[in-house]
PDB file of C-alpha atoms in Angstrom:
ATOM      1  CA  UNK A 460       3.191 -29.544   3.690  1.00 55.00           C
ATOM      2  CA  UNK A 461      -0.351 -29.110   4.568  1.00 61.00           C
ATOM      3  CA  UNK A 462      -2.131 -25.766   4.040  1.00 52.00           C
ATOM      4  CA  UNK A 463      -2.693 -25.495   7.769  1.00 59.00           C
ATOM      5  CA  UNK A 464       1.121 -25.500   8.223  1.00 59.00           C
ATOM      6  CA  UNK A 465       1.455 -22.548   5.825  1.00 53.00           C
ATOM      7  CA  UNK A 466      -0.983 -20.316   7.567  1.00 59.00           C
ATOM      8  CA  UNK A 467       0.947 -17.451   9.203  1.00 62.00           C
ATOM      9  CA  UNK A 468       4.170 -18.535   7.517  1.00 74.00           C
ATOM     10  CA  UNK A 469       3.778 -17.149   4.063  1.00 72.00           C
ATOM     11  CA  UNK A 470       2.063 -13.814   3.421  1.00 74.00           C
ATOM     12  CA  UNK A 471       0.086 -14.996   0.376  1.00 74.00           C
ATOM     13  CA  UNK A 472      -1.864 -17.593   2.349  1.00 76.00           C
ATOM     14  CA  UNK A 473      -4.605 -15.872   4.372  1.00 74.00           C
ATOM     15  CA  UNK A 474      -5.378 -16.848   7.979  1.00 78.00           C
ATOM     16  CA  UNK A 475      -8.366 -18.658   6.493  1.00 77.00           C
ATOM     17  CA  UNK A 476      -6.136 -20.753   4.278  1.00 77.00           C
ATOM     18  CA  UNK A 477      -6.859 -19.053   0.995  1.00 78.00           C
ATOM     19  CA  UNK A 478      -4.436 -17.846  -1.694  1.00 77.00           C
ATOM     20  CA  UNK A 479      -4.122 -14.060  -1.855  1.00 71.00           C
ATOM     21  CA  UNK A 480      -2.729 -13.068  -5.254  1.00 76.00           C
ATOM     22  CA  UNK A 481      -2.130  -9.521  -4.065  1.00 79.00           C
ATOM     23  CA  UNK A 482       0.625 -10.685  -1.784  1.00 81.00           C
ATOM     24  CA  UNK A 483       2.109 -13.464  -3.962  1.00 83.00           C
ATOM     25  CA  UNK A 484       5.838 -12.798  -5.002  1.00 83.00           C
ATOM     26  CA  UNK A 485       5.773 -11.332  -8.449  1.00 88.00           C
ATOM     27  CA  UNK A 486       9.340 -11.995  -9.623  1.00 90.00           C
ATOM     28  CA  UNK A 487       8.679 -15.521 -10.792  1.00 91.00           C
ATOM     29  CA  UNK A 488       5.463 -14.526 -12.446  1.00 91.00           C
ATOM     30  CA  UNK A 489       7.250 -11.856 -14.365  1.00 93.00           C
ATOM     31  CA  UNK A 490       9.841 -14.309 -15.534  1.00 94.00           C
ATOM     32  CA  UNK A 491       6.988 -16.621 -16.789  1.00 94.00           C
ATOM     33  CA  UNK A 492       5.368 -13.802 -18.678  1.00 95.00           C
ATOM     34  CA  UNK A 493       8.574 -13.217 -20.530  1.00 94.00           C
ATOM     35  CA  UNK A 494       9.171 -16.887 -21.392  1.00 94.00           C
ATOM     36  CA  UNK A 495       9.305 -18.035 -25.005  1.00 95.00           C
ATOM     37  CA  UNK A 496       7.421 -21.187 -24.034  1.00 96.00           C
ATOM     38  CA  UNK A 497       3.737 -20.687 -24.753  1.00 95.00           C
ATOM     39  CA  UNK A 498       2.536 -22.520 -21.643  1.00 96.00           C
ATOM     40  CA  UNK A 499       4.796 -20.565 -19.306  1.00 96.00           C
ATOM     41  CA  UNK A 500       3.878 -17.300 -21.026  1.00 97.00           C
ATOM     42  CA  UNK A 501       0.183 -18.037 -20.752  1.00 97.00           C
ATOM     43  CA  UNK A 502       0.461 -18.950 -17.125  1.00 96.00           C
ATOM     44  CA  UNK A 503       2.437 -15.836 -16.310  1.00 96.00           C
ATOM     45  CA  UNK A 504       0.055 -13.431 -18.091  1.00 97.00           C
ATOM     46  CA  UNK A 505      -2.920 -15.181 -16.477  1.00 96.00           C
ATOM     47  CA  UNK A 506      -1.403 -14.714 -12.996  1.00 94.00           C
ATOM     48  CA  UNK A 507      -0.616 -11.099 -13.719  1.00 96.00           C
ATOM     49  CA  UNK A 508      -4.259 -10.656 -14.719  1.00 96.00           C
ATOM     50  CA  UNK A 509      -5.389 -12.275 -11.410  1.00 94.00           C
ATOM     51  CA  UNK A 510      -2.950 -10.094  -9.443  1.00 93.00           C
ATOM     52  CA  UNK A 511      -4.452  -6.968 -11.172  1.00 94.00           C
ATOM     53  CA  UNK A 512      -7.958  -8.058 -10.206  1.00 92.00           C
ATOM     54  CA  UNK A 513      -6.795  -8.231  -6.568  1.00 91.00           C
ATOM     55  CA  UNK A 514      -5.356  -4.746  -6.534  1.00 92.00           C
ATOM     56  CA  UNK A 515      -1.747  -5.490  -7.532  1.00 92.00           C
ATOM     57  CA  UNK A 516      -1.160  -2.328  -9.603  1.00 94.00           C
ATOM     58  CA  UNK A 517       2.428  -3.198 -10.495  1.00 95.00           C
ATOM     59  CA  UNK A 518       1.165  -6.279 -12.331  1.00 95.00           C
ATOM     60  CA  UNK A 519      -1.061  -4.023 -14.588  1.00 96.00           C
ATOM     61  CA  UNK A 520       1.841  -1.733 -15.322  1.00 96.00           C
ATOM     62  CA  UNK A 521       3.964  -4.741 -16.274  1.00 96.00           C
ATOM     63  CA  UNK A 522       1.165  -5.952 -18.632  1.00 97.00           C
ATOM     64  CA  UNK A 523       1.103  -2.507 -20.321  1.00 97.00           C
ATOM     65  CA  UNK A 524       4.907  -2.702 -20.820  1.00 96.00           C
ATOM     66  CA  UNK A 525       4.718  -6.234 -21.963  1.00 97.00           C
ATOM     67  CA  UNK A 526       2.357  -5.289 -24.773  1.00 97.00           C
ATOM     68  CA  UNK A 527       4.573  -2.474 -25.794  1.00 95.00           C
ATOM     69  CA  UNK A 528       7.726  -4.667 -25.838  1.00 94.00           C
ATOM     70  CA  UNK A 529       6.106  -7.682 -27.455  1.00 93.00           C
ATOM     71  CA  UNK A 530       6.935  -8.796 -30.973  1.00 91.00           C
ATOM     72  CA  UNK A 531       4.211  -9.075 -33.590  1.00 90.00           C
ATOM     73  CA  UNK A 532       2.959 -12.566 -32.611  1.00 94.00           C
ATOM     74  CA  UNK A 533      -0.735 -11.753 -32.585  1.00 96.00           C
ATOM     75  CA  UNK A 534      -1.639 -14.813 -30.444  1.00 96.00           C
ATOM     76  CA  UNK A 535       0.673 -13.671 -27.617  1.00 96.00           C
ATOM     77  CA  UNK A 536      -0.377 -10.025 -27.990  1.00 97.00           C
ATOM     78  CA  UNK A 537      -4.059 -11.055 -27.894  1.00 97.00           C
ATOM     79  CA  UNK A 538      -3.428 -12.908 -24.506  1.00 98.00           C
ATOM     80  CA  UNK A 539      -1.900  -9.716 -23.132  1.00 98.00           C
ATOM     81  CA  UNK A 540      -4.723  -7.617 -24.378  1.00 98.00           C
ATOM     82  CA  UNK A 541      -7.272 -10.049 -22.753  1.00 98.00           C
ATOM     83  CA  UNK A 542      -5.375  -9.671 -19.470  1.00 98.00           C
ATOM     84  CA  UNK A 543      -5.627  -5.936 -19.802  1.00 98.00           C
ATOM     85  CA  UNK A 544      -9.325  -6.143 -19.011  1.00 97.00           C
ATOM     86  CA  UNK A 545      -8.067  -6.053 -15.431  1.00 96.00           C
ATOM     87  CA  UNK A 546      -6.461  -2.631 -16.009  1.00 97.00           C
ATOM     88  CA  UNK A 547      -9.481  -0.263 -16.828  1.00 96.00           C
ATOM     89  CA  UNK A 548      -7.371   2.892 -16.848  1.00 96.00           C
ATOM     90  CA  UNK A 549      -6.935   5.858 -19.219  1.00 97.00           C
ATOM     91  CA  UNK A 550      -3.303   4.838 -20.026  1.00 97.00           C
ATOM     92  CA  UNK A 551      -4.433   1.327 -20.870  1.00 98.00           C
ATOM     93  CA  UNK A 552      -7.290   2.638 -23.053  1.00 98.00           C
ATOM     94  CA  UNK A 553      -4.913   4.895 -24.796  1.00 98.00           C
ATOM     95  CA  UNK A 554      -2.559   2.128 -25.486  1.00 98.00           C
ATOM     96  CA  UNK A 555      -5.322  -0.109 -26.919  1.00 98.00           C
ATOM     97  CA  UNK A 556      -6.531   2.729 -29.106  1.00 98.00           C
ATOM     98  CA  UNK A 557      -2.995   3.077 -30.397  1.00 97.00           C
ATOM     99  CA  UNK A 558      -3.004  -0.661 -31.153  1.00 97.00           C
ATOM    100  CA  UNK A 559      -6.146  -0.219 -33.274  1.00 97.00           C
ATOM    101  CA  UNK A 560      -4.306   2.513 -35.267  1.00 96.00           C
ATOM    102  CA  UNK A 561      -1.013   0.622 -35.471  1.00 96.00           C
ATOM    103  CA  UNK A 562      -2.358  -2.825 -36.682  1.00 96.00           C
ATOM    104  CA  UNK A 563      -3.888  -2.671 -40.085  1.00 93.00           C
ATOM    105  CA  UNK A 564      -7.094  -4.751 -40.511  1.00 91.00           C
ATOM    106  CA  UNK A 565      -6.747  -7.934 -42.632  1.00 93.00           C
ATOM    107  CA  UNK A 566      -7.759 -11.575 -42.453  1.00 93.00           C
ATOM    108  CA  UNK A 567      -4.715 -12.264 -40.344  1.00 95.00           C
ATOM    109  CA  UNK A 568      -5.319  -9.451 -37.878  1.00 95.00           C
ATOM    110  CA  UNK A 569      -9.137  -9.588 -37.630  1.00 94.00           C
ATOM    111  CA  UNK A 570      -9.326 -11.769 -34.481  1.00 96.00           C
ATOM    112  CA  UNK A 571      -6.674  -9.736 -32.734  1.00 97.00           C
ATOM    113  CA  UNK A 572      -8.385  -6.409 -33.499  1.00 96.00           C
ATOM    114  CA  UNK A 573     -11.719  -7.816 -32.360  1.00 96.00           C
ATOM    115  CA  UNK A 574     -10.053  -8.687 -29.039  1.00 97.00           C
ATOM    116  CA  UNK A 575      -8.738  -5.099 -28.723  1.00 98.00           C
ATOM    117  CA  UNK A 576     -12.184  -3.682 -29.408  1.00 97.00           C
ATOM    118  CA  UNK A 577     -13.899  -6.024 -26.964  1.00 96.00           C
ATOM    119  CA  UNK A 578     -11.490  -5.209 -24.189  1.00 97.00           C
ATOM    120  CA  UNK A 579     -11.902  -1.516 -24.828  1.00 97.00           C
ATOM    121  CA  UNK A 580     -15.684  -1.921 -24.931  1.00 96.00           C
ATOM    122  CA  UNK A 581     -15.519  -3.536 -21.421  1.00 96.00           C
ATOM    123  CA  UNK A 582     -14.036  -0.384 -20.004  1.00 96.00           C
ATOM    124  CA  UNK A 583     -15.934   2.469 -18.358  1.00 96.00           C
ATOM    125  CA  UNK A 584     -17.583   4.739 -20.897  1.00 94.00           C
ATOM    126  CA  UNK A 585     -15.670   7.829 -19.775  1.00 95.00           C
ATOM    127  CA  UNK A 586     -12.404   6.133 -20.813  1.00 96.00           C
ATOM    128  CA  UNK A 587     -13.413   5.035 -24.315  1.00 97.00           C
ATOM    129  CA  UNK A 588     -16.183   7.206 -25.796  1.00 95.00           C
ATOM    130  CA  UNK A 589     -13.899   9.939 -27.110  1.00 96.00           C
ATOM    131  CA  UNK A 590     -11.381   7.420 -28.464  1.00 97.00           C
ATOM    132  CA  UNK A 591     -14.116   5.429 -30.323  1.00 97.00           C
ATOM    133  CA  UNK A 592     -15.677   8.653 -31.531  1.00 96.00           C
ATOM    134  CA  UNK A 593     -12.263   9.776 -32.994  1.00 97.00           C
ATOM    135  CA  UNK A 594     -11.850   6.360 -34.715  1.00 97.00           C
ATOM    136  CA  UNK A 595     -15.378   6.420 -36.077  1.00 96.00           C
ATOM    137  CA  UNK A 596     -14.646   9.604 -37.917  1.00 96.00           C
ATOM    138  CA  UNK A 597     -11.160   8.557 -39.085  1.00 96.00           C
ATOM    139  CA  UNK A 598     -11.349   7.906 -42.892  1.00 95.00           C
ATOM    140  CA  UNK A 599      -8.232   5.779 -42.754  1.00 94.00           C
ATOM    141  CA  UNK A 600     -10.457   2.980 -41.416  1.00 93.00           C
ATOM    142  CA  UNK A 601     -12.861   1.178 -43.635  1.00 93.00           C
ATOM    143  CA  UNK A 602     -16.517   1.943 -43.342  1.00 94.00           C
ATOM    144  CA  UNK A 603     -17.153  -1.426 -41.729  1.00 93.00           C
ATOM    145  CA  UNK A 604     -14.584  -0.691 -38.968  1.00 93.00           C
ATOM    146  CA  UNK A 605     -15.960   2.821 -38.417  1.00 95.00           C
ATOM    147  CA  UNK A 606     -19.460   1.248 -38.026  1.00 94.00           C
ATOM    148  CA  UNK A 607     -18.062  -1.122 -35.417  1.00 93.00           C
ATOM    149  CA  UNK A 608     -16.574   1.865 -33.551  1.00 95.00           C
ATOM    150  CA  UNK A 609     -19.918   3.675 -33.633  1.00 95.00           C
ATOM    151  CA  UNK A 610     -21.769   0.507 -32.475  1.00 94.00           C
ATOM    152  CA  UNK A 611     -19.536   0.361 -29.382  1.00 93.00           C
ATOM    153  CA  UNK A 612     -20.485   3.963 -28.529  1.00 90.00           C
ATOM    154  CA  UNK A 613     -24.190   3.305 -29.131  1.00 90.00           C
ATOM    155  CA  UNK A 614     -24.249  -0.017 -27.300  1.00 81.00           C
ATOM    156  CA  UNK A 615     -24.691  -0.970 -23.678  1.00 59.00           C
ATOM    157  CA  UNK A 616     -21.380  -2.842 -24.286  1.00 50.00           C
ATOM    158  CA  UNK A 617     -23.023  -6.284 -24.042  1.00 46.00           C
ATOM    159  CA  UNK A 618     -21.325  -7.195 -27.288  1.00 50.00           C
ATOM    160  CA  UNK A 619     -21.360 -10.812 -28.403  1.00 48.00           C
ATOM    161  CA  UNK A 620     -19.004 -12.764 -30.735  1.00 47.00           C
ATOM    162  CA  UNK A 621     -21.426 -12.491 -33.667  1.00 50.00           C
ATOM    163  CA  UNK A 622     -20.976  -8.721 -33.542  1.00 47.00           C
ATOM    164  CA  UNK A 623     -17.381  -9.074 -34.812  1.00 46.00           C
TER     165      UNK A 623
END
């Protein structure tokens, strides 16, 4: 079927013939995001992120719940955290700060924690400054981690990969 034939027949194809993720049916995407297959999971989470960017609030809520309900597979959790860049809200920031407290820093978790910090650092300052200030003063974190938290507060958030 040609795209011209779809115009006006499906709500997620605009009258100009473009895909509108805000109107795409979400049920199949949710099923993909729950799939054990890595490819299906990645595709589902990526589409949820796209839907969030286009104003589909329910996709962001699902991503928050998905992170809460996920097992400790750090690669999968990292993909969800990356997708949460599209959800710059106080509840999302609070959840990510809780992740920093929950996951202990080690060689195994370093990349995941760096992802959490980068996503938080990409959020508006009013959502994250108090959280990073609290972490920077928390003696349960190493001095190196506390320095990273302080650096986020002091930076313009143009952090690069070498920073981590």
